[in-house]
Amino acid sequence: MSSNSDTNTKWIFSFTEGDGKNKKLLGGKGANLCEMTQFGLNVPPGFVITTDACLDFLDSKDNELPATVMEQVKEQMLAVEKATGKNFGDAKNPLLVSVRSGSALSMPGMMDTILNLGLNSETLQGEIEQTGDARFGYDTYRRFIQLFGKVALGIDDEFFDKQFDAVKQDAHVREDVGLSAQNLKEVSERFLKVIEEQTGRPFPQDPYEQLEISIKAVFNSWSGKRAVDYRREFNITPEMANGTAVNICTMVFGNRGDDSGTGVAFTRNPGTGNNDLFGEYLVNAQGEDVVAGIRTPKQIVELADEMPEMARQLEQLRQNLEEHYCEVQDFEFTIERGILYCLQTRNGKMNAAAMVRTSVEMEQEGLITREEALLRVDPAILEQMLYPQLDPANKTRPLAQGLAASPGAACGHAVFDADRAETLGRDGGQRVILLREETKPEDIHGFFAAEGILTSRGGKTSHAAVVARSMGKPCVAGAEDVSVDVSKREAYVGDAVIKEGDLITIDGSIGDVYLGEIATVEPEFTPQLETLLEWADDAAKLLVMANADTPDDAQRAVTYGARGIGLCRTERMFNSIERLPIVIEMIVAENSDERSAALDKLLPMQREDFKGLFKTMSPHPVTIRLLDPPIHEFLPSERQLMDDLENLYHLRRSVSGMDILAGTMALLHSPEEARKEAAEMRGYIELHVLEEAIAKKEAMLQKVRVLYETNPMLGHRGVRLGITFPEIYAMQIRAVLEATAECAAEGIEIHPQVMVPQVCTAEELKHVKRSADSIRKDVEAAVGTEVEFHFGTMIEVVRACMRADSLAEQADFFSFGTNDLTQATFSFSREDAENKFLPMYNDNGILQDNPFEVLDVKGVGKLMKLAVKWGREVRPDLKVGICGEHGGHPASIKFCQQAGLNYVSCSAPRVPVARLAAAHAALMK
Amino acid sequence: MSSNSDTNTKWIFSFTEGDGKNKKLLGGKGANLCEMTQFGLNVPPGFVITTDACLDFLDSKDNELPATVMEQVKEQMLAVEKATGKNFGDAKNPLLVSVRSGSALSMPGMMDTILNLGLNSETLQGEIEQTGDARFGYDTYRRFIQLFGKVALGIDDEFFDKQFDAVKQDAHVREDVGLSAQNLKEVSERFLKVIEEQTGRPFPQDPYEQLEISIKAVFNSWSGKRAVDYRREFNITPEMANGTAVNICTMVFGNRGDDSGTGVAFTRNPGTGNNDLFGEYLVNAQGEDVVAGIRTPKQIVELADEMPEMARQLEQLRQNLEEHYCEVQDFEFTIERGILYCLQTRNGKMNAAAMVRTSVEMEQEGLITREEALLRVDPAILEQMLYPQLDPANKTRPLAQGLAASPGAACGHAVFDADRAETLGRDGGQRVILLREETKPEDIHGFFAAEGILTSRGGKTSHAAVVARSMGKPCVAGAEDVSVDVSKREAYVGDAVIKEGDLITIDGSIGDVYLGEIATVEPEFTPQLETLLEWADDAAKLLVMANADTPDDAQRAVTYGARGIGLCRTERMFNSIERLPIVIEMIVAENSDERSAALDKLLPMQREDFKGLFKTMSPHPVTIRLLDPPIHEFLPSERQLMDDLENLYHLRRSVSGMDILAGTMALLHSPEEARKEAAEMRGYIELHVLEEAIAKKEAMLQKVRVLYETNPMLGHRGVRLGITFPEIYAMQIRAVLEATAECAAEGIEIHPQVMVPQVCTAEELKHVKRSADSIRKDVEAAVGTEVEFHFGTMIEVVRACMRADSLAEQADFFSFGTNDLTQATFSFSREDAENKFLPMYNDNGILQDNPFEVLDVKGVGKLMKLAVKWGREVRPDLKVGICGEHGGHPASIKFCQQAGLNYVSCSAPRVPVARLAAAHAALMK
C-alpha cells in the first residue's frame, strides 16, 4: 500500500472539471486542457491523473499505483466513451487515446507521448473498418507498438529498426511510403515478437493493461536520471514542481481524408505583430507529418479557399483564444472529418517588435489594461529594436567568437589601422570594419570612420569596447582565435585568411565574427514603441536620463526619450584627433604656466562642446562630470613606446652601420665609389630627423614612467587630479559657465550640473566648490548676469557612502557610479576579474551573477541604501541617481526605485529599456 | 575708558592668593608662581596682573589700562615691600622687580623679560651701597636701560651696541669683563642719551612709570604680528588662551658673593630616571651667566661640599616639588646670600627609559597610582626603547634624506648587491648596509646579511621597506638624492661619492643617511618596562598579538609579550632563497599535476615552518593566513626581463657580429690570422648557452605577460587564487594540520587558526572550509587522533563588511586587514597615493592624517563598526581582531576598543607600544 492512499482521494479530474489554474496538481498541460475545455473550445475529451498520484506512487514501496487510481480511470474512460460514442477496446468502433506526461513546469527528460493507445489485434480491425483504410490501420498499429515498446517498456529503437529494414529489403522498397498494407502488417507482427523477446512477455492486448503500464511509466520518468539532473541543474525545487501528471486524451486524426487536416498557428503574426492569424496546415495529415517535414505545409490564408467553413471556425477559435487568454496564442489544431479540435495552446513567443505592437494594440482593443501591456513586455528585449541585427534567417557558421562588447551587427571591408579606415571609410565612402589586435586613444578617428570594431585582445572594458559602446557602434572584442599581422595586412583564423579589403560581418550582440557579408535587419523605433514608452513614462517614478558625451549622442538620447543627461564624460572630448596633441601638451607641461597655455587652447573647444549639449538637451538638465581618468591614459603605453624606440634604435644602428660598411667597402672598391654609395644609403634616412624622433619618444617614455601607477584604478585620478592640477578643473568649470551664459543670452533654457568624480571626503568638494564659485563670479562679472548651476558629486568611492551625510552638506545631488563602486566594494578590478576568475566564480556558484552586469544588491546595494539614508538625513531634498552601466539594467533599476533614487542614467540605446524598466519598477512593487 | 572697567574688578592677585589652577586668568607662569608660593616653596614675593586686564586694555580705544589697575599695582607693591623689607624707588634699599609675560599656553612671540626694573640714578646708588660693588651696580643699570629700551620702548639693539663699542674702543678693551665701573658708568650715561634721542623723551626715572610702560608693552605684545601668526599657525583658539598675564616678581641675585648662586635641576635624572637630583649650578652668578656659557657650571652633586646647607635645602625642595606635583620637575633656583629661592618649575622632559623608570618607581614609592603611572607614559615613545638609536649627542649633518621606512639606526660598509652583502656580511663577518636603487624578492639573502637597507627609489610600501620592517632591520627608502651606479659600485649624492666598502650610517626612524660611522645607542628592554607592561596587561581589555612569519619573529614577539600570533603571512615563507625557485616552478606549471609536484616539495618546508611557530608560541594561538599576494609578485618584473633580454640580444648580435667583422678583417690580414681571431672572440661566449638563457627568459616574460594585471591590488589574489588553484591552499592547510598533529603528539599545547584572505562572500569561505574539512579527515585518519583548528576570515574587502552577517555563519573569527580595507574604502592605492597626492592632501587639510598610518575612524572605522555589529548579531561570541599596521598605533587601538574588538595584532617591535596603548584605551574611556 502506498502512503497517501485513501479510498476517498480524488486522483483524477476530467477536462471538464479540473481547475485550470492548478498547475501544481494537474501539471501545466493538464490544467491547460481543462481550461480550454471549460471555456468552450472543442478539445477531444479526456482527463488528468494528478501529480499527487505520482508522488504517492513514487513513495510506495512496491511501485504500485494508489489503490483507487485504476478504478477512477475506468470511471473516467466511461465518460469519455459516452462523449465520443466510441468504446475503449471495442472491436467495432474502438476508442484510442494519447498518454502524455506534464508537470507544473515544462521539463525535458520526462516520458514522451504515446499515441493510439487502445489498439490491439481486435480493435485494429475495428479501426480498419471505421476508416476503410487497411494500410492506415497497420501503419498506426506498428507505430503504436514501437512507441509503447520504447517509451513504456524501455526497448531500444534498434530492435524495431532492424525488423523494419528487413521487411523493406524483402519488399525491395527504399522509402516507407512504398510499403503496402501487407508489408506493414508484417512489420506489426515482427514488432509484437520484438516485444515478447525483449520483455519475455507478450505484448499486452488488454487496453487497460496498456494504460496502466503507460501511467506507471510516466510516473517513473519523474525520478529518471535525466529529469533529476535537469531539475538540479536549473534549481527546480519541489515548491516549483513536484511530480508529473498524466494526461489521457481521445485521439483525433487529421488524416481521415480531405475533410481532415492539422496545423499550428499564432493568433497574431509573431514576427511583425500583425493582427492576423498566422500559421501553417496540411490537409489529410497528422501533426507528426508537419513536424517530419515530408510534405510542405500551406500558409493558413489558403485555408479560406480550401476549407472555408474550417477557416471560419479557425478564425472563431482565434478570437476565443485571445478573448480568454488576452495574450497572443501559439496553438495546435486538428480537423477530423470537418470537425475542428484545439489540442494545445500557449502564449506565443514573439520578437521584440511584435511583442510591443501586440501589447499596445491589445490595450487599444480593450483586451488588456495599460498596466498589463507595460508589464507584458520584458524591458531587456527592447534593445533588439535599436540595433541592426543579423537576419534571423542567417545559417552561416561564424568564423570566430569573441566577447559581445558592444551590441549590433555590422558588415564592412576589413582594415588594419585607423588611417586606412579613414581613407577607405570616411573619404572613400566604403563600409569598413576596423580590425586590430587592440585599440588606443590615437585610433579614435578610425572608430568614427568604421561601421564596427573587431579586436583580438582585450575584454569588455578594453578601450575598443568602451569607446564603441559610447559611440553605439558594434564591437567584438578579444576574439582570441584571430591573429593579426598588421605588417602583412592580414589576419588569420586557423587556415582562413582575412586580407585587407575582404568583407567581414560582426555581431556585437553575441560576439560572432563571419567571413563575407551576412544580411542585417535595420532597427526601427516604431510608433507602437513610442506609445508604449509614453505610457511607461506616465507610470514610472524614476526619471530616465542618458549618458552622452557629444551633441550627436545627446540627439540620439533625445530621440530615445531621455529627460536629461545624467553623465557627460568630459575626457571623451579630449580624445578627438585634433585635441589629443593639445591634451598631451598639457600633460607633459613642465609647470603650471605651460599647462595653462595648453588648457587655454582647450577652453573654447570645451565651451562649444557644452553649448552643443545644452542646446540639444534643452530644457532638460545636463550633468557635466569633470575630468576623471588618470592622465597617463592619454599617453601611449610604456611597452608601445619601448617597442617604438627599439625600432628607432635599430634604424639608427643600421644608418650608422651603413657608414661602417661603406668604409669597409671603400677599402675594397675605389674610395670615390664608396663615398657615393654611403651617401646614397644614408639618404634614405636623415639621421638628425631620426635623432629628433628618438628624443621625443624618450621624453614621452620618461613622462609615462613618472606617471606610472601600480593600481591606476585607485590612483591619481578624478578629484585628486583636480586638486593637484587645479588649472584643469578651472578650465572645465569656466567652459561650463561660459557656455551657460551664452545659452542664456540666446534665450535657451538650460540646467547645467557640475559633478565631481572620485570624491572620498567633503573637503574635496569644498575645495572644488570654492574654485567654482570664484569662477562663477568672474563669469558673472564679464556677462553682467547671474549664472546658475547645480553642484554635485559622484558616489563611487566607498568612503563617500560612509561620509554621505557630510557630502550632502556640500552637494545638491549624488550620482552613484556603480562601476567603480562595485570594483571597490568587491576589491575586484573589472578587467582583471573578468579575464582571470569571474567566469570561474559564476560557474562554481560562488557568485550568481557578474556584479559588473547585475548590480550586487546585497553588497553594493546595501552601501547605496546607507548612503541615500545618511545623505537625506542631512538634505531631505537631495537628488540621487545612478550613472553606471547598471543604470540601464532592469533588475538594477528595480533596486534603484526601492533604494529611493530619483533618476537613472544610461547609454542612449538603453534609454528605452530603462524607461520601460522604470515603469515595471513602479508597477511591480 | 575701557569696556570692562569696573572699579570693583580685581585685576591683580598676589602670589599668595592667586588660584594655581586658573591658568586661563593668571597665565601658565603666574599660576605656577602662585601654586609654588602657596604650597610653601620660597618664591620671591610678587603678583600677577590678569589676562582679563590685558583683554580690557586691548579693547580700550585709547590704549589705556583699566582705571584701577595701577592703583591695585601700588597696593600690591606695598605688600611686596613689606615682605622684603625693601622699598620700590628707595635710594637706600631699593626694591627691584622683574616683569614677565605669560598666557595660558606657552607661546613664542610675546614680550621678553625685563629685569632689574626700579633702577634709576638714585636707587642705583642705594643698590651700590647695599652690594658694595659699584661695577655690579653700573653693569646692572646699563643692562636694565638697554633691556627696557629694547623691550618696552622698541629701540633697536644696534643703537646701544654702537655706544658700547665706542666706550670699549676708548678704553682699549676687547672683552666686556675688561670694563671698569667707570667705563660702565659711561655706558649707562650714553644709553640714557640713546633713549632720549630715539623716543624724544628722557628715560623714565619714576619706577612706577617704568612699571606702567612695561605692563602696557607686555599687553600689546599679545596682539603683535608674531604672536598672532603663531596662534593662527597652531590653531590656538581664544578658548585655549586669550590675552596674556603680567608677572611682577621681586629680583633675587645669585651674584651677591660666594654665599650666592644659581642653577637648574631635575628632581630625577631625565636620561636614566635615576632617583637623584640632577643639574648644574654656578656660585656667585646670575641665571643669564649659565645660559651665556661664559663660565662652566658645576654638577649639582658638588654643591654638598661647597654649600652643604644649600644642598640640604635643595634636597628638601626636590622632595617638596615631587610630593606636590607627583611628576619629575625641571626647576630653576637662585641662592641669594644663603637663602634658596625657587623661581620656576615644570614637568621634566625625559627620554623613554627615564619616563618608564620614574613612572614605575613613583608608583612603588606611593607617589602615584598604578593607573597614573600607566597613563603618564605615551605608548608611542616605547618604540625608542626597542631599536638602536643614533647617539643623541650626534651633531653630524645628514648627507641625504629618504623615507623613514623601518625604524632603528645602523652603521656598516656600503655594498651594492645582495651577493656581496652575503660575502662581506654573513661570510666575512663585517657589518654591511645594502645600498640599492630598489630591491626585489631575489635580494632576500642580502637582507639577512645586512645591518640595514638603503634604497634610492620606492616608498614606505616598497619591497625593501616591507621586508626590512618584517625583519626588524632599519631601512631608509626612496632617498632620491642618492644615485646608484651598480656597475661602478659607487653611489653619488651631489659631489659626495660612496664607494663600495665605505662606512655609512642610516637612521630608519627618521630617514637620515650619514657618511661615516655615527655612534648608536643599543636598545634595552628594562625591568621597569617589563613591570609597566605587566600592569598594562592587567588593565587592558584588548589582547595584544603579533604579526610574525618565522620562529625568530615569533621568539621576538614572545619576548615583547605577545599573547599569540594574529597574522602569519605564509607568502613570506615562499620568499627564501632556496624556496623561490620551487615557487616559480609552481607558478610556471602548465597544469595541475606539474603544480602539485612543485607544491609537494613545499609541503614539508611549510609544515616545519608551522611547527616552529607553534612550538615557540605555545600555548598561545597562531593564526596562519593562507597565500595572499598575486602570484606574479614572485616573478621578476616585465621591465626587468625586457632589460635582461635586451642585453642578451645585444650580446647575441655582438657574437654574430664578430663573425662578420672577422670576415672583413680576413680580407685585410691573412685569412689564417682572421680565423684565429674570430675563434678567440667567439670563445668568450658559447652561443648555445646564450640561446638557452634567452629562451628561458623569453618563456618567463611570456608568463609574466599572461599574469599581468592592470590593478594587482584588486586582482587575482587571496582566496580568488585559492579557489582557482585549489592545490595551493590544500597544501598549506595540510601543512598546518600535519604540524598540529605532530605538535600534539609531542604534547605541545597549540591553537592553530586558519585565516582566509580577500574574502568578499560567504561562498568563498564555504568553498575553502569544505576543502579544509576533507583534509582534516585525511590527516585525522593518518594520525588516528582528532585535529582541532579554528577557521576565520580576513575582513579587508568592503563587501566582507557588508556581508559580515553571512560570513559570521562560516567564520569563528574576523581579522580586519585595515591596510587593504583603507585602500578599498578610499579607492587609494597606497603606493600611488603616498607618492602622488597624499602629502598634498595632508598639507591642504583635505585629510588630517595619512589614513594608512592613522586609522580613518569616520570612514574605515564606521565600516568596521557595522561589520562587528552585523557579525555578532549572527554569532555573539565572534572573536574580532585587527592585523593591519594600524594594530600597533595607539589612537587606532583606542578605536579598536571602542569598536568592541577582542584583539590587536602588530609587528613584534610594536607589541610593547600596543600593550600600553591597550591599557590606555581601557583606562581613558
PDB file of C-alpha atoms in Angstrom, chain B residues 132-217:
ATOM      1  CA  GLY B 132      79.300  97.435  47.994  1.00  0.00           C
ATOM      2  CA  ASP B 133      80.057  96.804  44.314  1.00  0.00           C
ATOM      3  CA  ALA B 134      79.945  99.858  42.010  1.00  0.00           C
ATOM      4  CA  ARG B 135      80.861  97.859  38.955  1.00  0.00           C
ATOM      5  CA  PHE B 136      77.992  95.452  39.639  1.00  0.00           C
ATOM      6  CA  GLY B 137      75.692  98.453  40.113  1.00  0.00           C
ATOM      7  CA  TYR B 138      76.535 100.177  36.852  1.00  0.00           C
ATOM      8  CA  ASP B 139      76.583  96.905  34.964  1.00  0.00           C
ATOM      9  CA  THR B 140      73.106  96.103  36.263  1.00  0.00           C
ATOM     10  CA  TYR B 141      71.944  99.611  35.415  1.00  0.00           C
ATOM     11  CA  ARG B 142      73.201  99.654  31.830  1.00  0.00           C
ATOM     12  CA  ARG B 143      71.692  96.223  31.244  1.00  0.00           C
ATOM     13  CA  PHE B 144      68.328  97.410  32.576  1.00  0.00           C
ATOM     14  CA  ILE B 145      68.361 100.546  30.396  1.00  0.00           C
ATOM     15  CA  GLN B 146      69.071  98.563  27.244  1.00  0.00           C
ATOM     16  CA  LEU B 147      66.527  95.830  28.013  1.00  0.00           C
ATOM     17  CA  PHE B 148      63.853  98.357  28.895  1.00  0.00           C
ATOM     18  CA  GLY B 149      64.702 100.438  25.836  1.00  0.00           C
ATOM     19  CA  LYS B 150      64.550  97.484  23.551  1.00  0.00           C
ATOM     20  CA  VAL B 151      61.679  95.550  25.015  1.00  0.00           C
ATOM     21  CA  ALA B 152      59.389  98.240  26.393  1.00  0.00           C
ATOM     22  CA  LEU B 153      60.247 101.131  24.078  1.00  0.00           C
ATOM     23  CA  GLY B 154      61.112  99.224  20.903  1.00  0.00           C
ATOM     24  CA  ILE B 155      64.592 100.675  20.329  1.00  0.00           C
ATOM     25  CA  ASP B 156      66.871  98.570  18.169  1.00  0.00           C
ATOM     26  CA  ASP B 157      69.888  96.962  19.868  1.00  0.00           C
ATOM     27  CA  GLU B 158      72.263  98.454  17.297  1.00  0.00           C
ATOM     28  CA  PHE B 159      71.969 101.944  18.800  1.00  0.00           C
ATOM     29  CA  PHE B 160      73.121 100.619  22.190  1.00  0.00           C
ATOM     30  CA  ASP B 161      75.774  98.335  20.720  1.00  0.00           C
ATOM     31  CA  LYS B 162      77.343 101.273  18.870  1.00  0.00           C
ATOM     32  CA  GLN B 163      77.758 103.264  22.062  1.00  0.00           C
ATOM     33  CA  PHE B 164      79.012 100.227  23.958  1.00  0.00           C
ATOM     34  CA  ASP B 165      81.634  99.535  21.281  1.00  0.00           C
ATOM     35  CA  ALA B 166      82.712 103.193  21.338  1.00  0.00           C
ATOM     36  CA  VAL B 167      83.377 103.030  25.082  1.00  0.00           C
ATOM     37  CA  LYS B 168      85.277  99.766  24.702  1.00  0.00           C
ATOM     38  CA  GLN B 169      87.372 101.331  21.936  1.00  0.00           C
ATOM     39  CA  ASP B 170      88.100 104.404  24.031  1.00  0.00           C
ATOM     40  CA  ALA B 171      89.148 102.172  26.930  1.00  0.00           C
ATOM     41  CA  HIS B 172      91.200  99.970  24.622  1.00  0.00           C
ATOM     42  CA  VAL B 173      89.333  96.959  25.920  1.00  0.00           C
ATOM     43  CA  ARG B 174      88.337  93.944  23.923  1.00  0.00           C
ATOM     44  CA  GLU B 175      86.178  91.913  26.298  1.00  0.00           C
ATOM     45  CA  ASP B 176      83.251  93.200  28.358  1.00  0.00           C
ATOM     46  CA  VAL B 177      84.827  91.886  31.508  1.00  0.00           C
ATOM     47  CA  GLY B 178      87.721  94.292  30.977  1.00  0.00           C
ATOM     48  CA  LEU B 179      85.463  97.294  31.505  1.00  0.00           C
ATOM     49  CA  SER B 180      85.802  99.124  34.809  1.00  0.00           C
ATOM     50  CA  ALA B 181      82.996 100.544  36.940  1.00  0.00           C
ATOM     51  CA  GLN B 182      83.829 103.946  35.446  1.00  0.00           C
ATOM     52  CA  ASN B 183      83.560 102.594  31.898  1.00  0.00           C
ATOM     53  CA  LEU B 184      80.197 101.020  32.665  1.00  0.00           C
ATOM     54  CA  LYS B 185      79.023 104.262  34.237  1.00  0.00           C
ATOM     55  CA  GLU B 186      79.802 105.983  30.959  1.00  0.00           C
ATOM     56  CA  VAL B 187      77.966 103.232  29.079  1.00  0.00           C
ATOM     57  CA  SER B 188      74.867 103.801  31.195  1.00  0.00           C
ATOM     58  CA  GLU B 189      75.011 107.522  30.604  1.00  0.00           C
ATOM     59  CA  ARG B 190      75.347 107.073  26.872  1.00  0.00           C
ATOM     60  CA  PHE B 191      72.438 104.589  26.946  1.00  0.00           C
ATOM     61  CA  LEU B 192      70.232 107.142  28.685  1.00  0.00           C
ATOM     62  CA  LYS B 193      71.040 109.549  25.844  1.00  0.00           C
ATOM     63  CA  VAL B 194      70.103 106.878  23.246  1.00  0.00           C
ATOM     64  CA  ILE B 195      66.720 106.557  24.913  1.00  0.00           C
ATOM     65  CA  GLU B 196      66.179 110.314  24.840  1.00  0.00           C
ATOM     66  CA  GLU B 197      67.278 110.620  21.219  1.00  0.00           C
ATOM     67  CA  GLN B 198      65.186 107.711  19.975  1.00  0.00           C
ATOM     68  CA  THR B 199      61.993 108.425  21.917  1.00  0.00           C
ATOM     69  CA  GLY B 200      62.268 112.250  22.155  1.00  0.00           C
ATOM     70  CA  ARG B 201      61.784 111.923  25.888  1.00  0.00           C
ATOM     71  CA  PRO B 202      64.177 111.275  28.703  1.00  0.00           C
ATOM     72  CA  PHE B 203      64.499 107.842  30.284  1.00  0.00           C
ATOM     73  CA  PRO B 204      61.654 107.499  32.799  1.00  0.00           C
ATOM     74  CA  GLN B 205      63.171 107.866  36.234  1.00  0.00           C
ATOM     75  CA  ASP B 206      59.947 107.172  38.095  1.00  0.00           C
ATOM     76  CA  PRO B 207      59.851 103.404  38.866  1.00  0.00           C
ATOM     77  CA  TYR B 208      56.035 103.366  38.683  1.00  0.00           C
ATOM     78  CA  GLU B 209      56.213 104.979  35.245  1.00  0.00           C
ATOM     79  CA  GLN B 210      58.751 102.305  34.258  1.00  0.00           C
ATOM     80  CA  LEU B 211      56.357  99.686  35.541  1.00  0.00           C
ATOM     81  CA  GLU B 212      53.299 101.057  33.753  1.00  0.00           C
ATOM     82  CA  ILE B 213      55.126 101.308  30.451  1.00  0.00           C
ATOM     83  CA  SER B 214      56.349  97.726  30.838  1.00  0.00           C
ATOM     84  CA  ILE B 215      52.876  96.396  31.672  1.00  0.00           C
ATOM     85  CA  LYS B 216      51.400  98.050  28.591  1.00  0.00           C
ATOM     86  CA  ALA B 217      54.233  96.722  26.418  1.00  0.00           C
TER      87      ALA B 217
END
